[in-house]
Coordinates of N, CA and C in Angstrom, one line a residue:
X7 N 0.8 -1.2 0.0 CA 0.0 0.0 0.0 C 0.9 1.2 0.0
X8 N 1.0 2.4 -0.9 CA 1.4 3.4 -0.9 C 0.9 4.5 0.2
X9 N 1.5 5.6 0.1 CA 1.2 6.3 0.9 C -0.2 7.0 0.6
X10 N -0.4 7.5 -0.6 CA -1.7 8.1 -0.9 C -3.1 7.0 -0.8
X11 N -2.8 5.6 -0.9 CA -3.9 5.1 -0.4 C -3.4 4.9 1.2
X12 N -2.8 4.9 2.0 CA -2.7 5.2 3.4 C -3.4 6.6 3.8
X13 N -3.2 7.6 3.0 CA -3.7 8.7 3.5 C -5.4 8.9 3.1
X14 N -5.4 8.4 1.8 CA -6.6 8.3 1.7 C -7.7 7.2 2.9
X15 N -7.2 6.1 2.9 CA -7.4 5.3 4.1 C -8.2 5.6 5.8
X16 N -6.7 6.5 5.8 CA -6.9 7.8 7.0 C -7.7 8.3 7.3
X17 N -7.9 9.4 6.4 CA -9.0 10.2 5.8 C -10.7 9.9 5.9
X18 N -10.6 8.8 5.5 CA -12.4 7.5 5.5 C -12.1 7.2 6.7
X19 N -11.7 6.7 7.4 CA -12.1 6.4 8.7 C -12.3 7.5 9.9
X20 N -11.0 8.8 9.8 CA -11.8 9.8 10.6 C -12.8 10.3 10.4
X21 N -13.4 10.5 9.2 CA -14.5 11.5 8.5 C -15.8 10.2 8.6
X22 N -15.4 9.0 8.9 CA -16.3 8.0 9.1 C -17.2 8.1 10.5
X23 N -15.9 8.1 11.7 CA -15.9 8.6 13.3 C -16.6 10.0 13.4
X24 N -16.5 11.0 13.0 CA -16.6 12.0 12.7 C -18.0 12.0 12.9
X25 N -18.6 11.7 11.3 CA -19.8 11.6 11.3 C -21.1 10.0 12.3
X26 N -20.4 9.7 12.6 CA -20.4 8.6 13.0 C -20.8 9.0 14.5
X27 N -20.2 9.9 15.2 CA -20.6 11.0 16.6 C -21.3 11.9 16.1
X28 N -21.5 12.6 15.4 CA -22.7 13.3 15.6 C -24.2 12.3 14.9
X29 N -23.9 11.1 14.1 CA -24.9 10.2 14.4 C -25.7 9.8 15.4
X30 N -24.9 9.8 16.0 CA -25.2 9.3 17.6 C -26.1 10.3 18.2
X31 N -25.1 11.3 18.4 CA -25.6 12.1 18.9 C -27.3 12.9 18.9
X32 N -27.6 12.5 17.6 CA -28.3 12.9 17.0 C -29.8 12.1 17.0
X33 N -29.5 10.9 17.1 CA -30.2 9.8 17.0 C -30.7 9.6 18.7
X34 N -29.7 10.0 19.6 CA -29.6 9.7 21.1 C -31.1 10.7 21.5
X35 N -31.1 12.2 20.6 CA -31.9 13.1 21.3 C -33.0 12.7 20.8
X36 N -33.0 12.1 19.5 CA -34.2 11.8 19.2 C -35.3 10.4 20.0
X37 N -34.4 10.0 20.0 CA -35.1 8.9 20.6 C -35.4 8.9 22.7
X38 N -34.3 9.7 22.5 CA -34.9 10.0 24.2 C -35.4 11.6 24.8
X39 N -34.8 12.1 24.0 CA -35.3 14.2 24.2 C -34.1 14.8 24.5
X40 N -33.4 14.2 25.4 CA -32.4 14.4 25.9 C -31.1 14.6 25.2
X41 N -29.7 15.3 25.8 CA -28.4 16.0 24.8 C -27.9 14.7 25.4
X42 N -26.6 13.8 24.5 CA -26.0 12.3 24.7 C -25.1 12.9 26.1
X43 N -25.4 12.0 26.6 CA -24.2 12.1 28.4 C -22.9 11.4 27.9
X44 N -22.5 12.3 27.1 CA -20.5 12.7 26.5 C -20.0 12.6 27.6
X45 N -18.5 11.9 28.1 CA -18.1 12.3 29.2 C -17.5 13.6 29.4
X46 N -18.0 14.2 30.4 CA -17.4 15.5 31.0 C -18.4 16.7 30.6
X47 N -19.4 16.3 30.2 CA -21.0 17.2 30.2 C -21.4 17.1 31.4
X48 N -22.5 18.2 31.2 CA -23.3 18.6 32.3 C -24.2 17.4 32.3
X49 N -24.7 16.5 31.3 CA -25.4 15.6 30.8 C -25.0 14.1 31.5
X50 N -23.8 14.0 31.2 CA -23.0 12.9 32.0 C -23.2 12.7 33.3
X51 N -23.0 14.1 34.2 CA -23.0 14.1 35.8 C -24.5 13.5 35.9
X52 N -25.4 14.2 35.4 CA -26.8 13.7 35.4 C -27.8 12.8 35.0
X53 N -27.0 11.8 34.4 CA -27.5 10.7 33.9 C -27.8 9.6 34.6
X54 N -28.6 9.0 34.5 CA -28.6 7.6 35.9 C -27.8 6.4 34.7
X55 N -27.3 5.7 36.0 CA -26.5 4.2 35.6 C -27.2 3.9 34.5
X56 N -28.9 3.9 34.3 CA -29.1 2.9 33.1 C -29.6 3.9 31.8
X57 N -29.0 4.8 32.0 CA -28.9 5.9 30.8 C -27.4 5.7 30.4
X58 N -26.7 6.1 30.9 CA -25.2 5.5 30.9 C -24.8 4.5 30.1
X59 N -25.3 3.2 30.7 CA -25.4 1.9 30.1 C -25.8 2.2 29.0
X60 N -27.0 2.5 28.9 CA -28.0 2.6 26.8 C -27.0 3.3 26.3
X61 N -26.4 4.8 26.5 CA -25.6 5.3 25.4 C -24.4 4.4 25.5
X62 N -23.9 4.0 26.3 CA -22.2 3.2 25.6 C -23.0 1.9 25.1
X63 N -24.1 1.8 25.4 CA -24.2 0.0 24.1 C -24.6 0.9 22.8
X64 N -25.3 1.8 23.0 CA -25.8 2.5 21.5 C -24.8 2.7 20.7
X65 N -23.8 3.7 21.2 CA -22.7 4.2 20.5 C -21.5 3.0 19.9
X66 N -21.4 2.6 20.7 CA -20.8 0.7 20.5 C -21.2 0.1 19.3
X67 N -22.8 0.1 19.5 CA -23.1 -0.7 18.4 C -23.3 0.1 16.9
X68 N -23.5 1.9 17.0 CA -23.1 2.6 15.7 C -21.5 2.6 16.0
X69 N -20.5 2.4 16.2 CA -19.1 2.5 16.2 C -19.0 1.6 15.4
X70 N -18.8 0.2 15.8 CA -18.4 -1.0 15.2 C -18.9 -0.8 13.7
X71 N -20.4 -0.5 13.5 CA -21.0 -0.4 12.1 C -20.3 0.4 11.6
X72 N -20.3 1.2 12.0 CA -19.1 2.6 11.2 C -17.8 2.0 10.4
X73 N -17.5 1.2 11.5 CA -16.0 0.5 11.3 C -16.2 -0.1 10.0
X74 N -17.1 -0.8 10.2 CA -17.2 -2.0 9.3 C -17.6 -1.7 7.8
X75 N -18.1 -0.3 7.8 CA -18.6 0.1 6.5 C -17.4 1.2 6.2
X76 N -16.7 1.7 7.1 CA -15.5 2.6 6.6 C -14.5 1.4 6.1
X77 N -14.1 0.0 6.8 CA -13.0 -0.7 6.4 C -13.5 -1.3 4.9
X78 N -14.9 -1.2 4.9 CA -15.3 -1.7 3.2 C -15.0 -1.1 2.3
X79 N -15.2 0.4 2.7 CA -15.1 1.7 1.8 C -13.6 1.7 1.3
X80 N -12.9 1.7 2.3 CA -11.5 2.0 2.1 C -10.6 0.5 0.9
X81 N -11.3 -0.2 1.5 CA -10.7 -1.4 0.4 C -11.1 -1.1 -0.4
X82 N -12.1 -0.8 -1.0 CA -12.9 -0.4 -2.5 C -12.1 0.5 -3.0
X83 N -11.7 1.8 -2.2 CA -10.4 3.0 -3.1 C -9.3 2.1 -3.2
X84 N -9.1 1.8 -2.1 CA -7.5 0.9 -2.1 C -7.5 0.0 -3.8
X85 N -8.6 -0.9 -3.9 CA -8.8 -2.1 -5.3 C -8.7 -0.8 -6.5
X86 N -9.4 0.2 -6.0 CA -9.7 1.1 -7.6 C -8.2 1.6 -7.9
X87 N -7.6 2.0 -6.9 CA -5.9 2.8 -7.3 C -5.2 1.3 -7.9
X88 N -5.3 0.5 -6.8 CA -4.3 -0.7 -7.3 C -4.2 -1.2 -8.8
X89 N -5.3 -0.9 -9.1 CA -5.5 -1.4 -10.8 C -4.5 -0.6 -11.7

């Protein structure tokens, strides 16, 4: 792998995370009313244990999917340059 598909590589996976948190984020208010308990918000101090718990399984389970569709993405540029 060269450097421009490493950088390109890079690139998809932050901009994946990126959007990938304000997913969350976004999805978190909708479905509960409430701003996501981030750590070190005012949100966080105030959250009970099983609010806590729901956003790190939520965010977990959009993470991993992120992952899995950013490591798809990036092999697809990676196959298209290689050619």
């Amino acid at each position: 792998m060269n450097t421009v598909q490493k950088l390109a590589t890079t690139g998809i996976s932050i901009g994946a995370g990126f959007v990938g948190s304000k997913l969350v984020d976004q999805l978190w208010k909708g479905f509960t009313g409430n701003k996501a308990p981030r750590k070190g918000s005012e949100e966080a101090a105030e959250a009970s244990p099983r609010q806590a718990l729901g956003f790190a399984i939520f965010s977990a389970i959009v993470a991993a999917t992120i992952q899995v569709l950013a490591d798809r993405g990036s092999n697809k540029v990676v196959a298209r340059f290689s050619k």
